CSV table of C-alpha atoms in Angstrom, one decimal:
chain,number,residue,atom,x,y,z
A,1,MET,CA,-9.8,11.1,11.8
A,2,MET,CA,-8.9,7.4,11.9
A,3,ASP,CA,-10.9,5.2,14.3
A,4,ASP,CA,-9.2,2.3,16.1
A,5,VAL,CA,-10.4,-0.3,13.7
A,6,GLU,CA,-9.1,1.5,10.7
A,7,LEU,CA,-5.8,2.2,12.4
A,8,LYS,CA,-5.6,-1.6,13.1
A,9,HIS,CA,-6.0,-2.3,9.4
A,10,LEU,CA,-3.4,0.3,8.5
A,11,ARG,CA,-1.0,-1.1,11.1
A,12,ARG,CA,-1.5,-4.6,9.6
A,13,SER,CA,-0.5,-3.2,6.2
A,14,VAL,CA,2.7,-1.9,7.8
A,15,GLU,CA,3.3,-5.3,9.3
A,16,LEU,CA,3.0,-6.8,5.8
A,17,ALA,CA,5.4,-4.2,4.5
A,18,ARG,CA,7.8,-5.4,7.3
A,19,GLU,CA,7.3,-9.0,6.1
A,20,ALA,CA,8.1,-7.8,2.5
A,21,LEU,CA,11.4,-6.3,3.8
A,22,ALA,CA,12.3,-9.5,5.7
A,23,ALA,CA,11.8,-11.4,2.4
A,24,GLY,CA,14.0,-9.0,0.4
A,25,ASP,CA,11.2,-7.1,-1.2
A,26,GLU,CA,10.3,-3.4,-1.2
A,27,PRO,CA,8.4,-2.7,2.0
A,28,PHE,CA,4.7,-2.3,1.0
A,29,GLY,CA,1.7,-4.1,2.2
A,30,SER,CA,-2.1,-3.9,1.8
A,31,VAL,CA,-5.3,-5.3,3.3
A,32,LEU,CA,-8.7,-5.6,1.6
A,33,VAL,CA,-11.6,-5.2,4.0
A,34,SER,CA,-15.3,-5.8,3.1
A,35,GLY,CA,-18.0,-3.2,3.6
A,36,ASP,CA,-19.0,-4.9,6.9
A,37,GLY,CA,-15.5,-4.8,8.2
A,38,LYS,CA,-14.2,-8.4,7.5
A,39,VAL,CA,-10.6,-8.8,6.3
A,40,LEU,CA,-11.0,-10.6,2.9
A,41,ALA,CA,-7.4,-10.7,1.6
A,42,GLU,CA,-4.0,-9.2,2.3
A,43,ASP,CA,-0.7,-9.2,0.5
A,44,ARG,CA,2.8,-7.7,0.5
A,45,ASN,CA,5.2,-6.6,-2.3
A,46,ARG,CA,6.6,-9.5,-4.2
A,47,VAL,CA,8.8,-7.8,-6.8
A,48,SER,CA,12.1,-9.3,-5.8
A,49,GLY,CA,11.6,-12.2,-8.3
A,50,GLY,CA,11.9,-9.7,-11.2
A,51,ASP,CA,8.2,-9.0,-11.9
A,52,LEU,CA,7.9,-5.4,-10.9
A,53,THR,CA,4.1,-5.4,-11.3
A,54,ARG,CA,3.7,-7.7,-8.2
A,55,HIS,CA,2.5,-4.9,-6.0
A,56,PRO,CA,0.0,-5.8,-3.2
A,57,GLU,CA,-2.6,-3.3,-4.3
A,58,PHE,CA,-2.6,-4.8,-7.8
A,59,GLU,CA,-2.9,-8.3,-6.5
A,60,LEU,CA,-5.8,-7.4,-4.2
A,61,ALA,CA,-7.6,-5.7,-7.2
A,62,ARG,CA,-7.2,-9.0,-9.2
A,63,TRP,CA,-8.4,-11.0,-6.2
A,64,ALA,CA,-11.4,-8.8,-5.8
A,65,ALA,CA,-12.3,-9.1,-9.5
A,66,ALA,CA,-12.2,-12.9,-9.2
A,67,ASN,CA,-13.9,-13.3,-5.8
A,68,MET,CA,-16.3,-10.4,-5.2
A,69,THR,CA,-19.5,-9.0,-6.9
A,70,PRO,CA,-19.3,-5.5,-8.3
A,71,GLU,CA,-21.5,-4.4,-5.3
A,72,GLU,CA,-19.2,-6.0,-2.8
A,73,ARG,CA,-16.2,-4.4,-4.4
A,74,ALA,CA,-17.7,-0.9,-4.3
A,75,GLN,CA,-18.3,-1.2,-0.6
A,76,ALA,CA,-14.8,-2.5,0.2
A,77,THR,CA,-11.8,-0.5,1.4
A,78,VAL,CA,-8.1,-1.1,0.7
A,79,TYR,CA,-5.8,-0.2,3.6
A,80,THR,CA,-2.2,0.2,2.4
A,81,SER,CA,1.1,1.2,3.8
A,82,GLY,CA,1.8,3.5,0.8
A,83,GLU,CA,-0.3,5.4,-1.6
A,84,HIS,CA,-1.1,3.4,-4.8
A,85,CYS,CA,1.2,3.9,-7.7
A,86,PRO,CA,-0.5,4.8,-11.0
A,87,MET,CA,-0.7,1.1,-12.1
A,88,CYS,CA,-2.3,0.1,-8.9
A,89,ALA,CA,-4.7,3.1,-8.8
A,90,ALA,CA,-5.9,2.2,-12.3
A,91,ALA,CA,-6.4,-1.5,-11.4
A,92,HIS,CA,-8.3,-0.4,-8.3
A,93,ALA,CA,-10.6,1.8,-10.4
A,94,TRP,CA,-11.0,-0.7,-13.2
A,95,VAL,CA,-12.3,-3.4,-10.9
A,96,GLY,CA,-14.6,-0.9,-9.1
A,97,LEU,CA,-13.1,-1.2,-5.6
A,98,GLY,CA,-14.3,1.4,-3.1
A,99,ARG,CA,-12.3,3.6,-0.7
A,100,ILE,CA,-8.5,3.7,-0.3
A,101,VAL,CA,-6.8,4.5,3.0
A,102,TYR,CA,-3.0,4.9,2.9
A,103,ALA,CA,-0.5,5.5,5.6
A,104,SER,CA,2.1,7.4,3.6
A,105,SER,CA,1.8,9.3,0.4
A,106,SER,CA,3.7,9.1,-2.9
A,107,ARG,CA,4.9,12.6,-2.2
A,108,GLN,CA,6.4,11.6,1.1
A,109,LEU,CA,8.0,8.5,-0.4
A,110,GLY,CA,9.5,10.6,-3.2
A,111,GLU,CA,11.0,13.0,-0.6
A,112,TRP,CA,12.4,10.2,1.5
A,113,LEU,CA,13.9,8.4,-1.4
A,114,ALA,CA,15.5,11.6,-2.7
A,115,GLU,CA,17.0,12.2,0.7
A,116,LEU,CA,18.5,8.7,0.5
A,117,GLY,CA,19.9,9.3,-3.0
A,118,VAL,CA,17.6,6.7,-4.7
A,119,PRO,CA,17.1,7.3,-8.4
A,120,ALA,CA,13.7,8.4,-9.5
A,121,SER,CA,11.1,5.8,-10.5
A,122,PRO,CA,10.5,5.1,-14.2
A,123,VAL,CA,6.8,6.0,-13.6
A,124,ARG,CA,5.7,9.4,-12.4
A,125,PRO,CA,4.2,9.1,-8.9
A,126,LEU,CA,0.9,10.7,-9.6
A,127,PRO,CA,-1.7,11.0,-6.8
A,128,ILE,CA,-4.4,8.4,-6.9
A,129,GLN,CA,-7.1,11.0,-7.7
A,130,GLU,CA,-5.3,12.0,-10.9
A,131,ILE,CA,-5.5,8.4,-12.1
A,132,ALA,CA,-8.9,7.4,-10.6
A,133,PRO,CA,-10.8,10.6,-9.8
A,134,GLY,CA,-13.9,8.7,-8.7
A,135,VAL,CA,-12.2,6.8,-5.9
A,136,ARG,CA,-12.5,8.1,-2.3
A,137,VAL,CA,-9.1,8.4,-0.8
A,138,GLU,CA,-7.9,9.1,2.7
A,139,GLY,CA,-4.3,9.6,3.9
A,140,PRO,CA,-1.6,10.1,4.8
A,141,VAL,CA,-1.8,9.1,8.5
A,142,PRO,CA,1.0,11.0,10.3
A,143,GLU,CA,1.4,8.6,13.2
A,144,LEU,CA,2.7,5.9,10.9
A,145,ALA,CA,5.1,8.0,8.8
A,146,ASP,CA,8.3,7.5,10.8
A,147,GLU,CA,7.9,3.8,10.8
A,148,ILE,CA,7.3,3.6,7.1
A,149,ARG,CA,10.2,6.0,6.4
A,150,GLU,CA,12.5,3.7,8.5
A,151,LEU,CA,11.4,0.6,6.5
A,152,GLN,CA,12.2,2.4,3.3
A,153,ARG,CA,15.6,3.5,4.7
A,154,ARG,CA,16.4,0.0,5.7
A,155,TYR,CA,15.4,-1.5,2.3
A,156,HIS,CA,17.5,1.0,0.4
A,157,ALA,CA,20.4,0.5,2.7
A,158,GLY,CA,20.2,-3.3,2.0
A,159,GLU,CA,19.2,-4.2,5.5
A,160,THR,CA,16.9,-7.0,6.4
A,161,GLU,CA,14.2,-6.7,9.1
A,162,SER,CA,16.5,-8.5,11.6
A,163,GLY,CA,19.1,-5.8,11.0
A,164,GLY,CA,21.5,-7.7,8.8
A,165,ARG,CA,22.5,-7.1,5.2
């Protein structure tokens, strides 16, 4: 069960996903929170420039490696609009970040994209625990699913956040 503080962080990750959509990027966003509840860093997808590795979860893992001690990383939580892809799950585990809380799962995303006729990803959407079995993972969070699904629909329909194309 999500408490109000955790739901606030997840909602912020969805706001960041909305910002990504408005900028022409795939709608994903993430927030890194310290063990004592302080927001340390946040980011959104930045793949529209051509570098498809510019996922927010990967960027936050790199930020954490450069700015946090191993102990601080282990106590931190990443709140994210969508479950980490295999690349991001591996980065999370390699830098020793703690818990992941995601709003929507890779399975849900795959189902939504299939309904929209979007071609499959070149990377298999494995669950985080198949990539990083030692990471504590929580999600999906049902109350955010419709909002995230709509962001994905709008992105793949070529719509901006303001409703235009």
